[in-house]
Amino acid sequence: MTTPILMLGAGNMGGAMIDGWRKAKAFAAADLMIADPSPGLAAQAAVKAGAALNPADRDLARAKTVVLSVKPQVWREAAAHYAPLLAKDAVIVSIAAGVKSSDIAQAFQDRAVARVMPTTAAAIRQGTASLYAATPQALARAQALFKPLGTVVVLADEELMHAATGVSGSAPAYLYAFVEALEGAGVAAGLAPGDAAKLARSTVAGAAALLAKSAAEPVDLRRQVTSPGGTTEAALNVLLGDHGLPTLLREAVANAVRRSKELGG
Ligand SMILES: NC(=O)c1ccc[n+]([C@@H]2O[C@H](COP(=O)([O-])OP(=O)(O)OC[C@H]3O[C@@H](n4cnc5c(N)ncnc54)[C@H](OP(=O)(O)O)[C@@H]3O)[C@@H](O)[C@H]2O)c1
């Protein structure tokens, strides 16, 4: 039994999950409890639909699944407050970046723990979630939460959560940075800023949508739009050159992995 679900924190990411569940009709609003001193819009909408906001302490013991979705800086404080109030068999599903499952299990009095690195596209059911849990029961609970929200990848080893953070959790920002840079390049090439913004944004969003719908590999899609000796090839000679995207992304992901390890302690 996955529900009732208690969200400890419902800001950007917790709110995205709540939005996605509503769109997927995954859980009834009445099966959600939200503990957050300043709930975001998605949480407020769920409360209007029947979710409980900041329930009384005695009600927290009804939660079968507890989502730890506060900022990593305050997770210990939240755990210390809520752990004594939860049922012994409640499963903790943590989305806190970098916080180890052994630390979470300890802070939540040895309850079963799953770790997840999600993305905010969960709000439109196109999220990507990397999952790790030491027990099949906790893994199944995380899958029940995240399968309705998009793609799920189960990691064999908790250490790989750092790599998944670099390649997935942090990566939506890489794509937004790419669009910003493409827009800037458009302005440098003479386009009006508004036109450059529209062209960059819409082209990248359209290409990503095609990628999502296609069974072809990215390399094949790239080749399909690259004529030998043409304009695209001229640009790719720079982008895929010695100091181009493959090198840059390897360095960028390695830097994210390093930072994830530092934050995890
Ligand atoms: N955002 C992303 O793209 C993303 C992606 C992957 C993973 N994550 C992870 O998701 C977690 C949440 O990130 P976020 O961006 O959603 O943060 P956020 O927008 O700040 O949301 C956290 C919410 O928790 C509330 N809160 C603070 N202390 C609390 C407590 N003791 N009990 C209950 N609620 C409390 C906050 O209220 P106040 O504002 O009043 O403090 C806020 O509404 C982080 O651990 C992050 O690593 C985020």
XYZ file of C-alpha atoms and ligand atoms in Angstrom:
313
model
C 0.000 0.000 0.000
C 1.570 3.285 -1.142
C -1.010 5.722 0.235
C -1.547 7.908 2.184
C 1.522 9.810 0.981
C 3.039 12.476 3.232
C 5.080 15.167 1.474
C 7.657 16.745 3.777
C 8.129 19.916 1.735
C 6.147 20.791 -1.398
C 8.103 23.539 -3.163
C 9.492 23.374 -6.716
C 10.192 19.652 -6.948
C 7.566 18.350 -4.528
C 5.034 20.578 -6.302
C 6.093 19.189 -9.705
C 5.422 15.669 -8.412
C 1.997 16.676 -7.092
C 1.128 18.304 -10.452
C 2.228 15.201 -12.376
C 0.238 12.838 -10.131
C -2.869 14.965 -10.652
C -2.426 14.845 -14.443
C -1.793 11.086 -14.290
C -4.726 10.578 -11.887
C -2.193 8.458 -9.984
C -3.423 9.172 -6.453
C -6.577 10.771 -5.065
C -5.964 14.221 -3.548
C -7.482 12.860 -0.324
C -4.568 10.393 -0.158
C -2.043 13.244 0.033
C -0.836 14.946 3.198
C 1.389 17.985 2.792
C 3.627 19.343 5.519
C 5.088 22.674 4.430
C 5.093 26.087 6.140
C 4.829 27.854 2.755
C 3.258 25.480 0.228
C 3.636 26.325 -3.469
C 0.851 26.627 -6.063
C 0.686 22.899 -6.874
C 0.329 22.063 -3.180
C -2.344 24.728 -2.737
C -4.310 23.274 -5.684
C -4.034 19.782 -4.160
C -5.331 21.132 -0.843
C -8.342 22.690 -2.636
C -8.973 19.242 -4.168
C -8.947 17.508 -0.779
C -5.322 16.991 0.314
C -4.538 17.686 3.982
C -2.225 20.632 4.685
C -0.048 20.520 7.799
C -2.074 17.714 9.384
C -2.206 17.211 13.126
C 0.665 15.151 14.571
C -1.619 12.159 15.278
C -2.610 11.948 11.562
C 0.997 11.675 10.360
C 1.137 8.044 11.567
C -1.364 7.140 8.806
C 1.244 7.835 6.095
C 2.528 4.690 4.336
C 4.989 6.622 2.175
C 6.871 9.739 3.247
C 8.526 11.887 0.588
C 11.491 13.829 1.936
C 11.401 16.837 -0.398
C 12.871 19.684 1.644
C 16.184 21.344 0.731
C 19.235 19.259 1.691
C 20.300 22.015 4.147
C 17.233 21.465 6.362
C 16.599 17.726 5.956
C 18.033 16.776 9.377
C 15.838 19.294 11.163
C 12.758 17.958 9.310
C 13.712 14.337 10.055
C 14.227 15.059 13.759
C 10.774 16.653 13.963
C 8.772 14.080 11.956
C 10.534 10.733 12.611
C 8.986 10.178 16.089
C 5.493 10.859 14.681
C 5.536 8.348 11.780
C 4.425 4.708 11.638
C 7.219 2.181 12.091
C 6.543 0.674 8.633
C 6.386 4.005 6.752
C 8.805 3.984 3.791
C 10.911 7.115 3.292
C 11.448 8.212 -0.330
C 14.068 10.951 -0.383
C 14.691 13.327 -3.282
C 17.254 15.359 -1.311
C 20.320 15.697 -3.537
C 23.462 14.044 -2.201
C 22.057 12.797 1.123
C 23.001 9.131 1.656
C 20.334 6.530 2.369
C 22.231 5.266 5.435
C 22.098 8.778 6.950
C 18.398 9.077 6.122
C 17.638 5.632 7.586
C 19.462 6.581 10.770
C 17.646 9.921 11.102
C 14.283 8.210 10.427
C 14.848 5.546 13.090
C 15.817 2.693 10.736
C 12.819 2.895 8.437
C 13.216 1.594 4.860
C 14.601 4.248 2.489
C 14.649 4.824 -1.274
C 16.587 7.613 -2.938
C 15.443 9.352 -6.084
C 16.989 12.022 -8.300
C 14.019 13.453 -10.221
C 13.557 16.304 -12.709
C 10.903 19.031 -12.666
C 9.399 17.819 -15.996
C 7.595 15.396 -13.655
C 5.002 18.205 -13.576
C 4.064 17.363 -17.187
C 4.679 13.615 -16.784
C 7.893 13.847 -18.776
C 10.181 13.633 -15.787
C 13.229 11.411 -15.470
C 13.898 9.733 -12.155
C 17.003 7.806 -11.098
C 16.121 5.392 -8.295
C 18.176 3.532 -5.741
C 17.036 1.450 -2.791
C 18.700 -1.285 -0.789
C 15.478 -3.293 -0.403
C 12.937 -4.444 -3.039
C 10.115 -3.065 -0.877
C 11.535 0.468 -0.809
C 12.394 0.303 -4.515
C 8.830 -0.751 -5.366
C 7.506 2.203 -3.368
C 9.717 4.673 -5.254
C 8.630 3.107 -8.553
C 4.970 3.479 -7.596
C 5.574 7.204 -7.006
C 7.689 7.939 -10.081
C 6.445 5.648 -12.877
C 3.330 7.850 -13.364
C 5.652 10.878 -13.731
C 7.758 9.762 -16.731
C 10.866 7.639 -17.212
C 12.454 5.670 -14.388
C 16.017 4.313 -14.298
C 16.955 1.958 -11.444
C 20.595 2.237 -10.352
C 22.436 -0.857 -9.142
C 24.678 1.034 -6.733
C 24.008 4.118 -4.595
C 27.368 5.644 -5.622
C 25.956 5.975 -9.163
C 23.487 8.540 -7.828
C 26.285 11.123 -8.209
C 26.621 10.316 -11.921
C 22.837 10.322 -12.370
C 22.752 13.756 -10.747
C 25.345 15.040 -13.241
C 23.676 13.469 -16.278
C 20.006 13.911 -15.360
C 19.145 15.853 -12.183
C 21.267 18.860 -13.121
C 20.887 18.474 -16.891
C 17.672 20.413 -17.607
C 19.733 23.510 -16.740
C 22.345 22.511 -19.354
C 19.672 22.525 -22.043
C 18.286 25.875 -20.906
C 21.843 27.246 -20.993
C 22.186 25.864 -24.537
C 19.033 27.702 -25.618
C 20.312 30.933 -24.017
C 23.633 30.557 -25.850
C 21.929 29.772 -29.178
C 19.756 32.847 -28.715
C 22.873 34.960 -28.068
C 24.543 33.510 -31.161
C 21.453 34.431 -33.179
C 21.669 38.043 -32.015
C 25.403 38.058 -32.842
C 24.484 36.822 -36.342
C 22.179 39.846 -36.799
C 18.713 38.622 -35.731
C 16.427 40.872 -33.668
C 16.575 39.669 -30.005
C 12.887 38.680 -29.977
C 13.256 36.657 -33.180
C 16.457 34.987 -31.953
C 14.712 34.029 -28.700
C 11.697 32.598 -30.519
C 13.817 30.677 -33.041
C 16.184 29.203 -30.436
C 13.465 28.180 -27.993
C 11.020 26.749 -30.511
C 13.666 24.897 -32.530
C 15.164 23.192 -29.483
C 11.735 22.352 -28.026
C 10.588 20.915 -31.389
C 13.762 18.853 -31.834
C 13.462 17.513 -28.261
C 9.813 16.585 -28.901
C 10.819 14.712 -32.078
C 13.566 12.910 -30.159
C 11.043 11.914 -27.495
C 8.645 10.478 -30.119
C 11.277 8.774 -32.282
C 12.742 5.317 -31.825
C 15.922 6.416 -33.686
C 19.180 7.049 -31.851
C 20.275 10.701 -31.435
C 23.243 10.034 -33.723
C 20.880 8.891 -36.516
C 18.587 11.888 -36.059
C 21.659 14.128 -36.271
C 22.836 12.462 -39.477
C 19.373 12.810 -41.019
C 19.593 16.612 -40.768
C 23.270 16.954 -41.707
C 23.944 17.106 -45.466
C 27.564 16.493 -46.439
C 29.255 19.815 -47.133
C 26.227 21.768 -45.883
C 25.586 24.438 -43.251
C 24.786 22.026 -40.401
C 28.003 20.138 -41.001
C 29.928 23.414 -40.925
C 28.495 24.173 -37.480
C 29.006 20.624 -36.206
C 32.673 20.782 -37.193
C 32.957 23.353 -34.391
C 30.493 21.783 -31.926
C 31.907 18.270 -32.180
C 35.521 19.405 -32.606
C 38.425 18.941 -30.202
C 37.151 21.347 -27.531
C 33.499 20.922 -28.462
C 30.427 19.454 -26.779
C 31.717 15.939 -25.978
C 34.728 17.361 -24.120
C 32.699 20.121 -22.483
C 29.962 17.790 -21.290
C 32.427 15.253 -19.932
C 34.037 18.066 -17.920
C 30.678 19.543 -16.891
C 29.301 16.205 -15.676
C 32.565 15.392 -13.872
C 32.317 18.746 -12.098
C 28.699 18.062 -11.091
C 29.710 14.598 -9.818
C 32.534 16.138 -7.788
C 30.156 18.688 -6.244
C 27.524 16.033 -5.525
C 30.141 14.013 -3.615
C 31.208 17.129 -1.657
C 27.599 17.941 -0.733
C 26.927 14.345 0.319
C 29.800 14.525 2.794
N 14.245 21.677 -8.010
C 14.769 20.694 -8.711
O 14.901 20.755 -9.953
C 15.227 19.412 -8.035
C 15.643 18.327 -8.795
C 16.043 17.166 -8.154
C 16.033 17.099 -6.762
N 15.651 18.177 -6.034
C 15.670 18.080 -4.569
O 14.384 18.378 -4.104
C 14.464 18.942 -2.809
C 13.589 20.174 -2.727
O 14.062 21.146 -3.659
P 13.111 22.302 -4.165
O 13.791 22.969 -5.287
O 11.716 21.740 -4.371
O 13.111 23.226 -2.855
P 12.024 24.319 -2.401
O 11.309 24.862 -3.598
O 12.687 25.243 -1.456
O 10.937 23.426 -1.604
C 11.118 22.950 -0.304
C 9.881 23.267 0.506
O 10.034 22.682 1.798
C 9.596 23.619 2.772
N 10.198 23.321 4.079
C 11.326 23.834 4.659
N 11.534 23.276 5.868
C 10.517 22.390 6.070
C 10.180 21.494 7.122
N 10.939 21.382 8.236
N 9.075 20.722 6.990
C 8.322 20.794 5.873
N 8.577 21.625 4.837
C 9.667 22.405 4.936
C 10.055 24.931 2.198
O 9.399 26.005 2.825
P 10.226 27.414 2.963
O 10.303 27.959 1.568
O 9.369 28.218 3.889
O 11.570 27.071 3.535
C 9.677 24.769 0.720
O 8.316 25.096 0.474
C 15.926 19.254 -2.543
O 16.431 18.343 -1.603
C 16.584 19.076 -3.881
O 17.885 18.511 -3.735
C 15.242 19.323 -6.634
